[in-house]
Structures are given as structure tokens and as C-alpha cells.
CSV table of C-alpha atoms in Angstrom, one decimal:
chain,number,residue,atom,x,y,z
A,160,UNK,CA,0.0,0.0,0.0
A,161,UNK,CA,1.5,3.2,-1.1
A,162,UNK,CA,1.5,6.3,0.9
A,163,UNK,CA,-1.1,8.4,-1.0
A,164,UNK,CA,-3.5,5.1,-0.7
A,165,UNK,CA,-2.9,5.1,3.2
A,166,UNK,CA,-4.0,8.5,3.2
A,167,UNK,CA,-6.7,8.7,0.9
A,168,UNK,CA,-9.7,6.9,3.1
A,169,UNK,CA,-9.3,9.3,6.0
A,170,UNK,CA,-9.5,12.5,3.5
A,171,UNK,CA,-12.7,10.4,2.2
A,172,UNK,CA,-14.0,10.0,5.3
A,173,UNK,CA,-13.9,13.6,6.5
A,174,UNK,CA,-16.1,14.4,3.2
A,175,UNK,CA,-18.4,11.8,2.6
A,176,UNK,CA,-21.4,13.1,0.1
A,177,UNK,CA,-24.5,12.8,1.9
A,178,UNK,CA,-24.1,13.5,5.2
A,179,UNK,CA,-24.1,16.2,7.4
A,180,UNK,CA,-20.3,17.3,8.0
A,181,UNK,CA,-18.9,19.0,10.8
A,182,UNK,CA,-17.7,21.7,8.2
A,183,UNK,CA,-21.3,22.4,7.4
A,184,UNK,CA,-22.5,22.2,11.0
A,185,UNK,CA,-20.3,24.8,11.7
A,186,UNK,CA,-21.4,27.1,9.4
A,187,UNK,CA,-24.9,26.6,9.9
A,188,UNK,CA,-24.1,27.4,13.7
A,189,UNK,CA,-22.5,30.7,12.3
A,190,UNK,CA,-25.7,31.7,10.5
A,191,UNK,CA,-27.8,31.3,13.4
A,192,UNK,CA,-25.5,33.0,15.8
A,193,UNK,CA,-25.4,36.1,13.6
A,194,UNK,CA,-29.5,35.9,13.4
A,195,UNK,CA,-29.4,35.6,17.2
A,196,UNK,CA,-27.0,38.0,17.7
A,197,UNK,CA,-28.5,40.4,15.4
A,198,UNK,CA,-31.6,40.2,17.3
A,199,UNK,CA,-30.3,40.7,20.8
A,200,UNK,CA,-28.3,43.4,19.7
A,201,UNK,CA,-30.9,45.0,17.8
A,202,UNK,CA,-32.8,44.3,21.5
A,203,UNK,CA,-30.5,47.3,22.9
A,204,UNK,CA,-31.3,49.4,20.2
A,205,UNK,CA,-27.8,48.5,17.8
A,206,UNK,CA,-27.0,47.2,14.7
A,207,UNK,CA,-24.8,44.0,14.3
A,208,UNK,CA,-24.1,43.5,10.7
A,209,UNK,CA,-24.0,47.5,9.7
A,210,UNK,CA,-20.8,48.2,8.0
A,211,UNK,CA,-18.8,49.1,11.4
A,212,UNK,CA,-20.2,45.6,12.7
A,213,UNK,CA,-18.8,43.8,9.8
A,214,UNK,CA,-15.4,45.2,9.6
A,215,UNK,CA,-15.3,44.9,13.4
A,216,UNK,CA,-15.8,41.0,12.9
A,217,UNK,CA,-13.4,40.7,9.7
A,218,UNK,CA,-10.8,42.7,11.7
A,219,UNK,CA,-11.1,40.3,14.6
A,220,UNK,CA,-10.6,37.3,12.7
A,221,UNK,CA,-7.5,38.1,11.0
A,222,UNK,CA,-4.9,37.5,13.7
A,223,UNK,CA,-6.8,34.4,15.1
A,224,UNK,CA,-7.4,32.9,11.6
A,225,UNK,CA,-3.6,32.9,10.5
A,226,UNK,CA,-2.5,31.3,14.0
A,227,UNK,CA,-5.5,28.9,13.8
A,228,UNK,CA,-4.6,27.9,10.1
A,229,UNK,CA,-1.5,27.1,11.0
A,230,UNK,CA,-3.0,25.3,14.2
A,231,UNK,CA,-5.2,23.0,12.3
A,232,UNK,CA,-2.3,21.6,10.2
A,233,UNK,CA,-0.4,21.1,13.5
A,234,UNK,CA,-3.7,19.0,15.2
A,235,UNK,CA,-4.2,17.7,11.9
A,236,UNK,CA,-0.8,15.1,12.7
A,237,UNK,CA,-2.0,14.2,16.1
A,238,UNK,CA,-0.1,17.3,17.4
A,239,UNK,CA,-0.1,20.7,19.3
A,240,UNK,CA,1.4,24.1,19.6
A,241,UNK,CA,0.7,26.4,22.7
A,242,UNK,CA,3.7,28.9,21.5
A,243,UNK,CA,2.1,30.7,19.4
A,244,UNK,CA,0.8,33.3,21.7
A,245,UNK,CA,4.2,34.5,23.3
A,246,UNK,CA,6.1,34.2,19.7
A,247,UNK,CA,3.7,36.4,18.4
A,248,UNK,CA,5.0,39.0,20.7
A,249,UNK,CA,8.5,38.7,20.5
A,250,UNK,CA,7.7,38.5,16.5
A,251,UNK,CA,6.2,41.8,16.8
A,252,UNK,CA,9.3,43.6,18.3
A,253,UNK,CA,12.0,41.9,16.0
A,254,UNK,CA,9.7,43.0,13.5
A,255,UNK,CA,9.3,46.9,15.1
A,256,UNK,CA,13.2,47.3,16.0
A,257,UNK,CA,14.1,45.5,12.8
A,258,UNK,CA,12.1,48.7,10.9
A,259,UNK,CA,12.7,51.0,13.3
A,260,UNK,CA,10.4,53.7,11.4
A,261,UNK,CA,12.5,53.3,8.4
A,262,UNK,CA,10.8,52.5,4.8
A,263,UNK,CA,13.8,50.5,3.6
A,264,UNK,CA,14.3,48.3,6.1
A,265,UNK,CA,10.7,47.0,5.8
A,266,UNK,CA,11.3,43.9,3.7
A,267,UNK,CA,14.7,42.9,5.9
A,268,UNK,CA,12.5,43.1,9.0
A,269,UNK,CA,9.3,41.0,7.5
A,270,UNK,CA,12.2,38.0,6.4
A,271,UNK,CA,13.9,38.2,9.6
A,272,UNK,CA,10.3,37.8,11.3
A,273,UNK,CA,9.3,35.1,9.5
A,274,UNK,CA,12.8,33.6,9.7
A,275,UNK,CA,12.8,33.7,13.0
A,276,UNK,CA,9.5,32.1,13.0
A,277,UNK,CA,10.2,29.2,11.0
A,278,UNK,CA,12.6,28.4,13.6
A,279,UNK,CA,11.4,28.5,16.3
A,280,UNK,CA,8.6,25.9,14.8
A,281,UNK,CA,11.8,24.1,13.6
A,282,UNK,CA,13.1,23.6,17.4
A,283,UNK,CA,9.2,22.4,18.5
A,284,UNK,CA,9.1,19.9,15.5
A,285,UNK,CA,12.9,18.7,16.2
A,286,UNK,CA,12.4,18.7,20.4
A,287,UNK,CA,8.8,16.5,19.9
A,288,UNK,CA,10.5,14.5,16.8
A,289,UNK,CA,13.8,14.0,17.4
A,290,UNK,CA,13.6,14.0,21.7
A,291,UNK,CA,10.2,12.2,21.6
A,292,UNK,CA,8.8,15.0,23.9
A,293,UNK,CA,5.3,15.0,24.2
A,294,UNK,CA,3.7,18.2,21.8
A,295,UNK,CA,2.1,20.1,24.9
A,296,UNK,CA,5.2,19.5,27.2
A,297,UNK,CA,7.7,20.6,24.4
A,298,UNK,CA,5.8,23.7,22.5
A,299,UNK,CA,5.0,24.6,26.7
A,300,UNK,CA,8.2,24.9,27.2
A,301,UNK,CA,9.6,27.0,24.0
A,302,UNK,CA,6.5,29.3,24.9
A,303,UNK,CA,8.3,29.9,28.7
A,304,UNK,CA,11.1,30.3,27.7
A,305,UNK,CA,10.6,32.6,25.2
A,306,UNK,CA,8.0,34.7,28.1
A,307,UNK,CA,10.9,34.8,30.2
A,308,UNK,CA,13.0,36.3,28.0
A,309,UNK,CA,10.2,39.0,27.2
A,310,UNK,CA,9.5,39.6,30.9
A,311,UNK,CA,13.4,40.2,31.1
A,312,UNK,CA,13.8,42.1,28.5
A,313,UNK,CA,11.2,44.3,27.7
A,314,UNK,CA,8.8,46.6,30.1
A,315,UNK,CA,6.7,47.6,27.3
A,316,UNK,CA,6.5,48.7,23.4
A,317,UNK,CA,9.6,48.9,21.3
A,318,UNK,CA,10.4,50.2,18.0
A,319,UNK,CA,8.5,51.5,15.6
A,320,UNK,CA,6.9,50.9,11.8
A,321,UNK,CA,7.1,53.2,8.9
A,322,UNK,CA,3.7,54.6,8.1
A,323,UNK,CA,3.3,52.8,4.6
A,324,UNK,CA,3.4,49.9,6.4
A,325,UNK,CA,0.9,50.2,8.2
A,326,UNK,CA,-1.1,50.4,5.1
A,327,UNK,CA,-1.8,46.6,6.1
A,328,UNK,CA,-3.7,46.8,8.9
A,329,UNK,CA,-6.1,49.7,7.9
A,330,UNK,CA,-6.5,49.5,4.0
A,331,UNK,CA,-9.4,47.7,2.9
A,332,UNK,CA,-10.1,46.6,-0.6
A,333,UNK,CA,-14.1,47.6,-0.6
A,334,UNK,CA,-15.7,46.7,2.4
A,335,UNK,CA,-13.2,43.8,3.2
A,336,UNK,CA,-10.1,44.7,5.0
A,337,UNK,CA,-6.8,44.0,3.2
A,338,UNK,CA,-5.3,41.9,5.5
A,339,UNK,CA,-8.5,40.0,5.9
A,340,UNK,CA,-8.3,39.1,2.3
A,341,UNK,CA,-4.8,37.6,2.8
A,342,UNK,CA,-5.7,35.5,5.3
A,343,UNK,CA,-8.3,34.2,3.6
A,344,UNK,CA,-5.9,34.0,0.3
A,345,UNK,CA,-3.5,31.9,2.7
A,346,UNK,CA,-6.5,29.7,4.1
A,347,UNK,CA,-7.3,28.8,0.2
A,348,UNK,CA,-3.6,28.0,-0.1
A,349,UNK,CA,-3.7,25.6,2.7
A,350,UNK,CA,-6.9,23.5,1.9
A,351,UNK,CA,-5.7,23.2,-1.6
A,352,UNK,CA,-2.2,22.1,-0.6
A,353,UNK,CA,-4.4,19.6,2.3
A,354,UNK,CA,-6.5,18.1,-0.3
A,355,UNK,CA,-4.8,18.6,-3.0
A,356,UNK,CA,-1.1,17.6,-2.9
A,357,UNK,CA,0.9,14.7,-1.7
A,358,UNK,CA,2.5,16.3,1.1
A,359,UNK,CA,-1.6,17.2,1.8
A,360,UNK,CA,-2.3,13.1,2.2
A,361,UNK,CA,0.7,12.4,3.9
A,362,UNK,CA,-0.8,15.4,6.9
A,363,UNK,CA,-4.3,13.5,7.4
A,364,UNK,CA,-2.2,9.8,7.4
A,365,UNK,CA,0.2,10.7,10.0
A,366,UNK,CA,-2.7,12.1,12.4
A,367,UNK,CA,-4.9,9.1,11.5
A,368,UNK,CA,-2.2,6.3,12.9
A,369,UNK,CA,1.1,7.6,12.2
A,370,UNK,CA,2.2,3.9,12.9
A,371,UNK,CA,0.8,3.1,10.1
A,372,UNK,CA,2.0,5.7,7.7
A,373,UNK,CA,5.1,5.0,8.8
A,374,UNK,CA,4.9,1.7,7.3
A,375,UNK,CA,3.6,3.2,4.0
A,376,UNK,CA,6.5,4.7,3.6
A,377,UNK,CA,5.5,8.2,4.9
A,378,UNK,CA,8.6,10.1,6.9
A,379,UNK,CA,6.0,10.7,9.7
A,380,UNK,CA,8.9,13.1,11.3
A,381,UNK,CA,9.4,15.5,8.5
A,382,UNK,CA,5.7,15.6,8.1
A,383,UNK,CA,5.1,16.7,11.8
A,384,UNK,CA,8.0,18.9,11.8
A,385,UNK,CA,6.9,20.6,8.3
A,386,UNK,CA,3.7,21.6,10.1
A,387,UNK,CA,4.9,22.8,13.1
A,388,UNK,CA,7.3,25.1,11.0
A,389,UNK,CA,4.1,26.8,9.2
A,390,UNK,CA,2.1,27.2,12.8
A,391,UNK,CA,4.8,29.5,13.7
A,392,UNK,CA,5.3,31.3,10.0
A,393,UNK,CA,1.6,31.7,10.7
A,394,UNK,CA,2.1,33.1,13.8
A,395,UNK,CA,5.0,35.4,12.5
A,396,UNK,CA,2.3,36.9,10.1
A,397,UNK,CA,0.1,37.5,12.7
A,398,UNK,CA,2.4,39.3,14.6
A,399,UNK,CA,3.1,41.3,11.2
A,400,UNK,CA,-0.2,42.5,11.1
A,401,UNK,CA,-0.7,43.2,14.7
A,402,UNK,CA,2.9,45.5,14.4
A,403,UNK,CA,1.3,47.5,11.6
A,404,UNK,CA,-1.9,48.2,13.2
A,405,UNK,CA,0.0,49.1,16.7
A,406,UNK,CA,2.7,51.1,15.0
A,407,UNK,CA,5.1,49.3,17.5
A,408,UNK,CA,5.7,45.9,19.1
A,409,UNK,CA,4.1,45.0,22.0
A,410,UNK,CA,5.9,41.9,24.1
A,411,UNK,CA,2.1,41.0,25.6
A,412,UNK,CA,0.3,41.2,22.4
A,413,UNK,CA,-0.2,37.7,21.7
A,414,UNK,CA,-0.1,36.5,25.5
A,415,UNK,CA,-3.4,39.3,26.0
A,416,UNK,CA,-4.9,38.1,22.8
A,417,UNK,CA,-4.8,34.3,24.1
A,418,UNK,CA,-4.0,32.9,20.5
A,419,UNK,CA,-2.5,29.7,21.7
A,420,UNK,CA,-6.2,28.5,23.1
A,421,UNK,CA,-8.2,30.6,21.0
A,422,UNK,CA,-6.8,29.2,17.8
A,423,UNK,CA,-7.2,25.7,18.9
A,424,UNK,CA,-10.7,26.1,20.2
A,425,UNK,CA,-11.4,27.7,16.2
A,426,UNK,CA,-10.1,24.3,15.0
A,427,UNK,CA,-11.6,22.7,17.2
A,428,UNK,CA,-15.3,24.4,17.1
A,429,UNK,CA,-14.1,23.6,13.3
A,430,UNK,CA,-14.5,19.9,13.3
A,431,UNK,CA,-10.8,18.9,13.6
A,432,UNK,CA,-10.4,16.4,15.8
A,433,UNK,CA,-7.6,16.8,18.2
A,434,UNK,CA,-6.3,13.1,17.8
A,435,UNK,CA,-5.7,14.3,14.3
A,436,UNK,CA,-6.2,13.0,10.6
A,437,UNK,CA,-9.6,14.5,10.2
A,438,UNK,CA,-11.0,17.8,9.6
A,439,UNK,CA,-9.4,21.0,7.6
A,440,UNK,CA,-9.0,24.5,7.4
A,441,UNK,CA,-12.7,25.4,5.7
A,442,UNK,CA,-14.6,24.2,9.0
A,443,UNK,CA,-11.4,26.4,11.0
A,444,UNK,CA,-12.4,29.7,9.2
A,445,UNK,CA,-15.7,28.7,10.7
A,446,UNK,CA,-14.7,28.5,13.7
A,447,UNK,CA,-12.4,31.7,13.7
A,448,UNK,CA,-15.7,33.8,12.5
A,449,UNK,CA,-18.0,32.1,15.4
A,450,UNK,CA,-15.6,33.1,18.2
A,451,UNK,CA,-15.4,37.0,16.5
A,452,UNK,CA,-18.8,37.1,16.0
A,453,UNK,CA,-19.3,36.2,19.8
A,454,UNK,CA,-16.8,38.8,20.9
A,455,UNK,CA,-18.4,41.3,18.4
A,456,UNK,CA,-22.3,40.6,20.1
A,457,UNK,CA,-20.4,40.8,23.6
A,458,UNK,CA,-18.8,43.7,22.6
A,459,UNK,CA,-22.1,45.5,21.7
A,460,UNK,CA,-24.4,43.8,24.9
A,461,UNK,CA,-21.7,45.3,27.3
A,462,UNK,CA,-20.7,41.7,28.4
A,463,UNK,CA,-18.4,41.6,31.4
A,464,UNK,CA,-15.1,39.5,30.6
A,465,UNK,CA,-16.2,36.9,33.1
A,466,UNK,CA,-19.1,35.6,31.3
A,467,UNK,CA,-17.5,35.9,27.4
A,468,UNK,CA,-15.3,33.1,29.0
A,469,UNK,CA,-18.2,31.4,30.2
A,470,UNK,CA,-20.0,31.1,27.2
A,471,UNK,CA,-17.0,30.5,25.5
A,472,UNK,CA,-16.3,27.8,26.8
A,473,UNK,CA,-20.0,26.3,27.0
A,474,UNK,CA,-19.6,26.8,22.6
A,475,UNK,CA,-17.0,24.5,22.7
A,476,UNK,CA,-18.0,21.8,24.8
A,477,UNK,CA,-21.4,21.6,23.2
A,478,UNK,CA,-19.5,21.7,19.8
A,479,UNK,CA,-17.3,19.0,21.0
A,480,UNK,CA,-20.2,17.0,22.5
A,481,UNK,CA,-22.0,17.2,19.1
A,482,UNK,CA,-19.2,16.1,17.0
A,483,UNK,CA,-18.5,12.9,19.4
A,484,UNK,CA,-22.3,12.5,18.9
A,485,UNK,CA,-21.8,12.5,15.5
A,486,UNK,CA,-18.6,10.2,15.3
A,487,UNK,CA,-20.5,7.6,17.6
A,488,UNK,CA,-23.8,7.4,15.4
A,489,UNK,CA,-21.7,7.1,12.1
A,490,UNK,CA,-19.6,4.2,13.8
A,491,UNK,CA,-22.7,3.0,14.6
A,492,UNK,CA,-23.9,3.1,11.2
């Protein structure tokens, strides 16, 4: 059995004709979460999807979609990335200080960003790989160690971004926002290359038994550590929009944004199971939409922090309990 066959039936699986998928679940929860919101909203005399609305929920999803894209690829392998939150930050101020408010130094500092990125996704893959460290203890640990050298080193914004620059975070192409439409360009990118390529099979086989694509042929290893170095690229783009809407970087940004567990409850609320091999990046965008619609309706009821959390977290565990539903009737089937 080649390695593309291995792979194959679990991509099959996840989009069986006929039935009703966890992709489309998903998005028929986001339609009636934006008719309920509308509605409770409109209950206090506001408007949810007016213009301001809709770029306030685009906006939102940005950040969290590009770290959840690259989040879904990493679960997608049986795997798991809870660094994402404190590279974002230091991202954000090699990416400031790199610039420094000057023009020409824009493209250096976006490479060495991005570099830097890949990297650090390259030590998580290689320490969970190569150490056989578990993915939550390994990816825990990168994310200390790089807060401890924030909280060390920095007491609060440094550097600074050209203005041009920060043409990214507030240009819009109509009533989209520019670097909305790049994420969304990038999610495209990944689904194709997930159901479209080889290296895309060889993703959904390792998280389905990687025991067994091992035996297919499949470098289980490479594949695991390929994915962990696009969660932090993704990560490293996040911070890059986040820089040019700040004007500077911000050591906390990702920490107070919570991207680690936000992005994997998107993925999660998106279908993809967390023992991996099933599931993709169109239910994900789901997922990233539902959680800024929430904080959107929040936002305009006057919400208290305490109970966003709370319903937050309810979301996800009746997500989760629907999808095991679902698993256990099909097996049943």
C-alpha cells in the first residue's frame, strides 16, 4: 500500500457526500449565531451587521485565523502548539526594532520575522520528533522560555513601523479589510495544498495512525515537523499584522490576545479532531468567524469579561459533545 492510498480513506471519510459534516455544522451554527446576535443586539437598540459591525468582525478574525490555520495543520498530525501566543509577541518587536520607522528596512525586517518564526517551529518539531517529547510539554516549554525572556527584557513597546506599512492593517479593498483578504488568500492556499497535494495526504495519514504511515512509507517526522514550522510562520504573520496596526511591538500582544487557546478552540469548534487525521481549514475559518462574532455581540451587549469566558467555553463543549455524537452514530452506522 503506497502512501497516498494510506492516506486517501481518512481524506474520504472527512467528506463523505450525503451526510451532514462538521464543516457544514459549523457554518450553519455561524448563520444562526449572527441571526441571534442580530436580534439581541438590535434588542439594545444597535445594529450587528451594519458596516462598522462587519469590519469589526473581519478585523477580529485576522490575527486568530492565520494562527489557527496554522494550528489545524499542527492537530491535523496528532499534534499541538501552545507557542504561538508568546512568539507572536517577540515577532512583533523583532519585527518593530528591525524597521525602526524606516521605509527600507521593511522587507529585511518581514524576512527576519518570518525567519525567525520558522525556527522556532523548527526547534518544536525537532524537540517533539527527534527527543520524543510529548507536543504540549515541548511547545510549553519554547513558549516559557521565550516569556521569560520577554519579561526580562522588555517593560513595554519597542520600535517602531514606517507609516506605509501600516497600510496593512487599515487599507481595505471595498468593504473587506486588506489583510482579511490575505488570510483568507492563505487559508485557500492551505486547503488546496491539504486536499490537493501529496504532502496534503501524507498530513491526514500521519494524524490518523502515524504507525501506520510509517509503514507506508511516509517520513512521519518530517511531516510533523513541516507543520509545526508553518504554525509559527503563521504566527509570524500574525504578529506582522498586529505591528502595523500598533505602530510598535508589543511583548504582551499575543499573551493578552490568548492565540494559543483561542486558535485551537477555532479548530476545534471547526471539526478537527484533536487526535488528528480528520477535519481541515474550511470548517477552521468557521470556527475563527463564530468566536469574533461572539466577541463582536459581547462587545455591543456590554458583556463583562467573566461571562465571554463562560459562554466560550460552553460553545465548545457543546461543539465537542456534538461532533462525538456524531462520530459515535456514524460508527454505529
Amino acid at each position: 500500500m503506497t502512501a497516498t492510498q494510506a492516506a486517501q480513506p481518512v481524506r474520504h471519510n472527512a467528506t463523505s457526500r450525503g451526510r451532514v459534516t462538521p464543516t457544514l455544522m459549523v457554518y450553519l451554527a455561524l448563520v444562526v449565531l449572527l441571526v441571534v446576535g442580530s436580534v439581541l443586539v438590535a434588542m439594545r437598540g444597535g445594529v450587528l451587521l451594519d458596516h462598522g459591525g462587519i469590519l469589526n468582525i473581519l478585523t477580529r478574525s485576522t490575527v486568530l485565523g492565520l494562527v489557527a490555520i496554522g494550528q489545524t495543520m499542527v492537530i491535523l498530525t496528532g499534534s499541538l502548539d501552545l507557542s504561538p501566543a508568546y512568539l507572536i509577541g517577540l515577532c512583533s518587536l523583532i519585527a518593530a526594532e528591525t524597521m525602526a520607522g524606516d521605509p527600507g528596512m521593511v522587507v529585511p525586517a518581514v524576512l527576519l520575522t518570518v525567519g525567525f518564526a520558522a525556527l522556532v517551529g523548527l526547534v518544536n518539531g525537532l524537540v517533539i520528533t527527534a527527543l520524543k517529547v510529548n507536543a504540549f510539554i515541548a511547545t510549553l516549554g519554547v513558549a516559557l522560555i521565550i516569556r521569560g525572556y520577554l519579561e526580562n527584557t522588555y517593560t513595554g513597546p519597542a520600535g517602531s513601523v514606517p507609516r506605509g506599512f501600516q497600510h496593512l492593517g487599515y487599507d481595505r479593498i471595498g468593504p473587506v479589510p486588506l489583510s482579511t483578504v490575505v488570510m483568507l488568500v492563505i487559508a485557500v492556499a492551505v486547503w488546496w495544498y491539504l486536499t490537493r497535494t501529496k504532502g496534503g495526504y501524507h498530513v491526514y495519514a500521519v494524524g490518523g495512525d502515524a504507525e501506520v504511515a510509517r509503514l507506508s512509507g511516509i517520513r512521519t517526522g518530517r511531516t510533523i515537523v513541516m507543520t509545526h514550522v508553518l504554525c509559527s510562520v503563521m504566527a509570524g504573520l500574525a504578529a506582522l499584522f498586529l505591528v502595523s496596526r500598533l505602530g510598535s511591538g508589543a511583548p504582551l500582544v499575543g499573551a493578552d490576545g490568548g492565540y494559543d487557546l483561542e486558535s485551537i478552540a477555532a479548530v476545534v469548534l471547526g471539526g478537527t479532531l484533536l487526535s488528528g487525521g480528520r477535519g481541515g481549514v474550511a470548517g477552521t475559518i468557521g470556527g475563527v468567524l463564530i468566536l469574533a462574532t461572539l466577541d463582536t455581540v459581547f462587545d455591543d451587549l456590554g458583556v463583562t469579561p467573566f461571562l465571554k469566558d463562560v459562554v466560550r467555553g460552553a460553545v465548545l463543549i457543546v461543539a465537542v459533545a456534538l461532533y462525538a455524537r456524531s462520530q459515535l452514530a456514524r460508527r454505529a452506522r
